[in-house]
Short mmCIF file of C-alpha atoms and ligand atoms in Angstrom, two decimals:
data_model
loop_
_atom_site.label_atom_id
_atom_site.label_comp_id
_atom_site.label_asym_id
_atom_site.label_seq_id
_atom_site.Cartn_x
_atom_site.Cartn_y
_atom_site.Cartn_z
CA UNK A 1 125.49 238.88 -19.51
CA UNK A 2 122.51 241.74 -20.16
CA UNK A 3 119.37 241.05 -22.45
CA UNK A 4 117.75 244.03 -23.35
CA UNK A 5 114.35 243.79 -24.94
CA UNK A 6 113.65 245.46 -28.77
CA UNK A 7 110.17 243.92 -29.19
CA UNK A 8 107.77 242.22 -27.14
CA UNK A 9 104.99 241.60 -29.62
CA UNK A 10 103.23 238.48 -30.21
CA UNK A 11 102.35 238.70 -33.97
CA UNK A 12 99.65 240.93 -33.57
CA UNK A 13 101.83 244.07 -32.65
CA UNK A 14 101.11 245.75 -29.35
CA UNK A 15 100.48 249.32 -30.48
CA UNK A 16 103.63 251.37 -30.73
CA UNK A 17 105.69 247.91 -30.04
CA UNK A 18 107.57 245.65 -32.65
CA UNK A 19 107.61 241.83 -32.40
CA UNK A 20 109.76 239.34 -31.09
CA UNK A 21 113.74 241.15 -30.77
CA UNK A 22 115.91 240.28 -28.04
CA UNK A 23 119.49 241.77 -27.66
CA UNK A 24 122.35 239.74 -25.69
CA UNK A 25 125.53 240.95 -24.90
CA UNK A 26 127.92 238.41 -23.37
CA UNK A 27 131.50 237.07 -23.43
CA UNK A 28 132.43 240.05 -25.04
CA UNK A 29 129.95 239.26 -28.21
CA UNK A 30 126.87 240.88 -28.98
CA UNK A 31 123.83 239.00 -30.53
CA UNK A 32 120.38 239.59 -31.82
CA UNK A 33 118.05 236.74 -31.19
CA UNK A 34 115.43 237.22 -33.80
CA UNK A 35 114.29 240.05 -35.70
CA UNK A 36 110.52 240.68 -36.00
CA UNK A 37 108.38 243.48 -37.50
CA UNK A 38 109.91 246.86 -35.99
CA UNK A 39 113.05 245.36 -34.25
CA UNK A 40 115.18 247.30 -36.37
CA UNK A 41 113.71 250.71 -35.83
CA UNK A 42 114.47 249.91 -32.16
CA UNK A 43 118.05 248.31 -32.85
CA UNK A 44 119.26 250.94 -34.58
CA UNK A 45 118.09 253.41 -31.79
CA UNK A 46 121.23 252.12 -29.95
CA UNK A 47 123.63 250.41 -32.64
CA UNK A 48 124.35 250.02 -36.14
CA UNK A 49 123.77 246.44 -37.09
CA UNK A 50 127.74 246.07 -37.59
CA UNK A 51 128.56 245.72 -34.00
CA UNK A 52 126.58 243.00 -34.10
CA UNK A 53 128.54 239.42 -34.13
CA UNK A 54 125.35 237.89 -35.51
CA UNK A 55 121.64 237.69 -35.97
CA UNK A 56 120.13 234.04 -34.69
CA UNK A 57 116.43 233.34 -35.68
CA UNK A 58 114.57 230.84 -33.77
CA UNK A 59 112.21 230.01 -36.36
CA UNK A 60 110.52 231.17 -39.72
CA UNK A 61 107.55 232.73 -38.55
CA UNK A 62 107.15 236.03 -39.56
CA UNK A 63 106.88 237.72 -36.07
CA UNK A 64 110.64 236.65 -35.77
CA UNK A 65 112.65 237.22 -38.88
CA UNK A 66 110.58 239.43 -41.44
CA UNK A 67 112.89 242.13 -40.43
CA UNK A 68 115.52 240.85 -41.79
CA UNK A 69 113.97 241.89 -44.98
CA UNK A 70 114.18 245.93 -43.28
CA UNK A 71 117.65 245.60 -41.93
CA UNK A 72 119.12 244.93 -45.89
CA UNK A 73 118.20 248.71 -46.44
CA UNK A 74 120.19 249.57 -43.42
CA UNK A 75 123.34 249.40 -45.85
CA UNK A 76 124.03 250.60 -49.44
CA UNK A 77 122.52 249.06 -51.69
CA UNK A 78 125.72 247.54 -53.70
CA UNK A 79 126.70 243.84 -52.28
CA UNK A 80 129.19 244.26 -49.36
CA UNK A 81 132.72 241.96 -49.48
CA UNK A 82 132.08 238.79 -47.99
CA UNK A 83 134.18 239.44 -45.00
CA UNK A 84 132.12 242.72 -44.17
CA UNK A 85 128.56 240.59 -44.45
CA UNK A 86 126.47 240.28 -41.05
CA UNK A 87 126.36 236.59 -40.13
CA UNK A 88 122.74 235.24 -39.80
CA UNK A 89 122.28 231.93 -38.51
CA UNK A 90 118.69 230.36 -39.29
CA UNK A 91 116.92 227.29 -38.42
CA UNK A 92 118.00 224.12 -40.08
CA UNK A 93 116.77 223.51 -43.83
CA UNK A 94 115.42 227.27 -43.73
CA UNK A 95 117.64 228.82 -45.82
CA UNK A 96 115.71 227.93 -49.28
CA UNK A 97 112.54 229.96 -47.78
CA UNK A 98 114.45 232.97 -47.31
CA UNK A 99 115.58 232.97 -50.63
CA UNK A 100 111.24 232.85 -51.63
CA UNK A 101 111.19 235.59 -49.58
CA UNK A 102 114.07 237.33 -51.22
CA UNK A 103 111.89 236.70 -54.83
CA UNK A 104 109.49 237.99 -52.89
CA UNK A 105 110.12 241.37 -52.57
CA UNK A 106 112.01 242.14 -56.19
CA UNK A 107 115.79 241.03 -55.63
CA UNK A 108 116.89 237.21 -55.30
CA UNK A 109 120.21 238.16 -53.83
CA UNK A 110 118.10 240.51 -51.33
CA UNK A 111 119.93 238.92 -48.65
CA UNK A 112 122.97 237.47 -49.42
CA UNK A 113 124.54 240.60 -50.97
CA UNK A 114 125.12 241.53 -47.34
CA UNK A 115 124.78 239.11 -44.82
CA UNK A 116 126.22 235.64 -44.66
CA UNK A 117 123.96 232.87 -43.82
CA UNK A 118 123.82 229.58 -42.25
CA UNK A 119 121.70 226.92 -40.37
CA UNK A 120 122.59 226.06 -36.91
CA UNK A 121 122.35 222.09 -36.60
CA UNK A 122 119.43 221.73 -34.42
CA UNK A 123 121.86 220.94 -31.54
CA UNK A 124 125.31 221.91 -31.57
CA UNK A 125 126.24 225.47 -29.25
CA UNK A 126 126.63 228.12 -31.97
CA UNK A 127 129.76 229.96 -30.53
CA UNK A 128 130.57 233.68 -30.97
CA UNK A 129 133.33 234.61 -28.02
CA UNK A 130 132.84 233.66 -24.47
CA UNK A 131 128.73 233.69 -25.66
CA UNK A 132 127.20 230.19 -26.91
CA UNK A 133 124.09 229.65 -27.76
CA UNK A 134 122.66 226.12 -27.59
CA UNK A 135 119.55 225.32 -29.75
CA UNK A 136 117.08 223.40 -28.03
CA UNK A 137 113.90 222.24 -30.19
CA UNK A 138 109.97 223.56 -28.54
CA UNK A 139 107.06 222.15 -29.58
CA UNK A 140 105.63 224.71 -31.55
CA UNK A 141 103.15 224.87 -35.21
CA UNK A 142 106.43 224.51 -37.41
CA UNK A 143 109.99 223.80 -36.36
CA UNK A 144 111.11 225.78 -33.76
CA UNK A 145 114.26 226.34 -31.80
CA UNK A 146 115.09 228.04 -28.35
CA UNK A 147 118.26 228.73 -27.00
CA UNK A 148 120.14 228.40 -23.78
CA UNK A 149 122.92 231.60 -23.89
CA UNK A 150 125.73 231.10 -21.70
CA UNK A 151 128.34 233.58 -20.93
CA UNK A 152 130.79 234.43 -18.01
CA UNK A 153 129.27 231.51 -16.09
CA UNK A 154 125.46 232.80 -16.52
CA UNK A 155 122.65 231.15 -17.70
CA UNK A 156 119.78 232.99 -19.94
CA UNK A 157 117.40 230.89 -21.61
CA UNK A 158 114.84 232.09 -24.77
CA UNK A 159 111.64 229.85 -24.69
CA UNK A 160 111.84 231.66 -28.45
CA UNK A 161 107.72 230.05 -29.43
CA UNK A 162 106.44 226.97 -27.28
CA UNK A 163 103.98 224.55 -26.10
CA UNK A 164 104.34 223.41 -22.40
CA UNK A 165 106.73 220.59 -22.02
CA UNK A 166 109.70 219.10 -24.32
CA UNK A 167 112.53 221.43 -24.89
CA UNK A 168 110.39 223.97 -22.89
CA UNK A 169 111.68 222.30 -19.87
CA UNK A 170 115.24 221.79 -20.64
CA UNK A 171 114.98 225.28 -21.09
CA UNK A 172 114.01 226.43 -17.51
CA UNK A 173 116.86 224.17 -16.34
CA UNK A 174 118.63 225.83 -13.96
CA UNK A 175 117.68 229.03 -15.73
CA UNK A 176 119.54 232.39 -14.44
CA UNK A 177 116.68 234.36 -16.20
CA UNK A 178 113.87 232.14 -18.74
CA UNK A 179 112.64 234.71 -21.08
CA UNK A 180 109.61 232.95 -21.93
CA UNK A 181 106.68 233.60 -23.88
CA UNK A 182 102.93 234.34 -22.66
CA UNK A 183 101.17 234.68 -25.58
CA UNK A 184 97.85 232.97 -24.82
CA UNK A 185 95.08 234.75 -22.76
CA UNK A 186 92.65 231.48 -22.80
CA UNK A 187 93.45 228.05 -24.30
CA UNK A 188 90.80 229.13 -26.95
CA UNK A 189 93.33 230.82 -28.71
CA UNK A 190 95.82 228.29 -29.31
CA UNK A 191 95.33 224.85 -31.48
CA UNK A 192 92.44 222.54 -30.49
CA UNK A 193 93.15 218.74 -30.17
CA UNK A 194 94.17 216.67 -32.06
CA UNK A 195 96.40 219.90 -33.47
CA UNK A 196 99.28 219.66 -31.28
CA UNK A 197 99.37 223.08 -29.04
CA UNK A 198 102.01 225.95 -29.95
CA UNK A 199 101.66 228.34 -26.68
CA UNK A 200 101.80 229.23 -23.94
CA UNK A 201 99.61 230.54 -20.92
CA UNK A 202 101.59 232.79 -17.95
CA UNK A 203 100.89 230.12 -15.62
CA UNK A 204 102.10 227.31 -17.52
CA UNK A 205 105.12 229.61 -18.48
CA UNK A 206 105.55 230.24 -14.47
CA UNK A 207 104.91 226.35 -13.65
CA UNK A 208 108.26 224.94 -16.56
CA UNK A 209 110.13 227.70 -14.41
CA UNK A 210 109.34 226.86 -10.94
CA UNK A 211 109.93 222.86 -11.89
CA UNK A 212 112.76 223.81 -14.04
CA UNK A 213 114.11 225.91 -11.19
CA UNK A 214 114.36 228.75 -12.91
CA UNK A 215 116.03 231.81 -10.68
CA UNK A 216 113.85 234.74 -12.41
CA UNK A 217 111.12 234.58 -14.88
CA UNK A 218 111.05 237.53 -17.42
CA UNK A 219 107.26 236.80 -19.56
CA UNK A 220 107.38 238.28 -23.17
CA UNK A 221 105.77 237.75 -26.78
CA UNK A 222 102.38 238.81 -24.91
CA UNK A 223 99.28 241.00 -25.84
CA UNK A 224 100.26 243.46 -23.34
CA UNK A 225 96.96 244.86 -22.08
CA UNK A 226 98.44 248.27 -20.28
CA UNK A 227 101.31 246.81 -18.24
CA UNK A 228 100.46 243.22 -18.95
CA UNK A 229 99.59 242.53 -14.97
CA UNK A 230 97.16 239.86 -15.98
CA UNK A 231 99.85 237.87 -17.25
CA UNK A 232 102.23 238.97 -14.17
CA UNK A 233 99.61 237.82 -11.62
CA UNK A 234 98.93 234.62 -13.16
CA UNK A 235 102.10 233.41 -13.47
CA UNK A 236 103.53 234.72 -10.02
CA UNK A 237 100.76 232.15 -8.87
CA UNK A 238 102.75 229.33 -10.18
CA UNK A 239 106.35 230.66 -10.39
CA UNK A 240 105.90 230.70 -6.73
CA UNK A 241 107.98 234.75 -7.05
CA UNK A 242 107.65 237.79 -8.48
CA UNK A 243 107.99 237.66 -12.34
CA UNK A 244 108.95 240.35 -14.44
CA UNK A 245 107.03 241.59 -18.18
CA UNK A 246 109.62 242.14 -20.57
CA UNK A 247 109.65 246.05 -21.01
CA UNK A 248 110.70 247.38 -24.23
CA UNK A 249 114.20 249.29 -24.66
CA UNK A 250 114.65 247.96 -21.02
CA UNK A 251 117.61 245.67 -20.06
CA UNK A 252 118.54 242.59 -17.33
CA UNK A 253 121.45 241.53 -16.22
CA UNK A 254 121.77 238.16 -16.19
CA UNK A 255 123.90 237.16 -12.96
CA UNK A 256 125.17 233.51 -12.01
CA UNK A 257 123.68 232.26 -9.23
ZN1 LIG B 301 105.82 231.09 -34.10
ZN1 LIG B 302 105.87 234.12 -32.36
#
């Protein structure tokens, strides 16, 4: 399995960078886990959205599927025949605020005139090939889904936006790579008590992987300060290892262990 990284952003872009975008190519399927601000400028560096087998959005926040909005003008702008249309598979009971969005900018059918949607379940492995893709809920500000990919025996799992604990730790399970978010530089920035918390510091991204047992940690979704070593450093410290910043346009293989 390889994940290669379009976007790193938290929802603040890093200059230059786009938001959240995360290609995986497995079990002879290719997917895009969510599709922030600039992800498709990068995606269609390398591919036209057609070899995609689908587009899976972890939750409705902008920094992870307003570019789904961009990738309609990818294609012409007369509806496509059903069987041609990109599947995108969205977060359960979502599907009614992409069509406000799709009022939003001018054209109702915005979306469905060339992609086919659905909801994932909340639970059930959504199956494309040899590559599944289990949703696992985070604690995060509004619903929010990760997802445990699982191809050829490998194991990569997206923290997608998360507070420490819950589904965060089912997550790092076993992990052959946890691509998990960093997005806080101090607690100050994340919601104060009794608002339940949304994010994530590096260390207590490196401490679910070193309990979870986690084989490599890959830290993204960061304000990457130059090469984001703050973030390296502090979660190293509780990760135990060496962890990797997500590098745009760069790709891991993901290897059983
Ligand atoms: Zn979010
Ligand atoms: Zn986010």
């Amino acid at each position: 399995m390889r994940l290669t990284i379009l976007g790193r952003s938290p929802a603040s872009p890093n200059p230059g960078e786009a938001c959240a975008g995360y290609l995986v190519d497995g079990g002879g399927a290719r997917v895009l886990l969510d599709i922030g601000p600039g992800v498709v400028s990068q995606l269609v560096r390398q591919h036209h959205p057609d070899e995609l087998d689908a587009i899976v959005v972890s939750h409705m926040h902008a920094d992870h599927m307003l570019d789904l909005v961009t990738l309609r003008y990818v294609y012409p702008w007369r509806a496509r025949p059903q069987e041609q249309r990109l599947r995108v598979v969205l977060p359960p009971g979502s599907a009614d605020q992409l069509l406000d969005l799709a009022r939003g900018v001018g054209n109702p059918r915005h979306f469905e005139d060339c992609f086919r949607l659905s909801e994932h379940d909340g639970s059930t492995a959504v199956v494309f090939g040899g590559l599944s893709l289990t949703p696992i809920a985070t604690q995060h500000y509004i619903p929010c889904w990760g997802f445990r990919a699982e191809a050829d025996g490998a194991r990569l799992a997206y923290t997608a936006d998360t507070a420490p604990g819950g589904g965060l730790d089912e997550l790092a399970d076993a992990a052959d790579v946890l691509l998990s978010e960093a997005t806080l530089r101090s607690l100050d920035e994340d919601a104060v008590a009794p608002e339940p918390r949304g994010h994530l510091l590096p260390a207590e991204a490196g401490a679910a992987a070193r309990a979870g047992g986690s084989r490599r940690l890959v830290l993204t979704h960061l304000p990457a300060n130059g090469d984001g070593e703050w973030a390296r450093v502090q979660a190293a410290e509780t990760f135990g290892a060496d962890v990797d910043i997500a590098e745009p346009a760069q790709t891991y293989e993901v290897t059983a262990g």
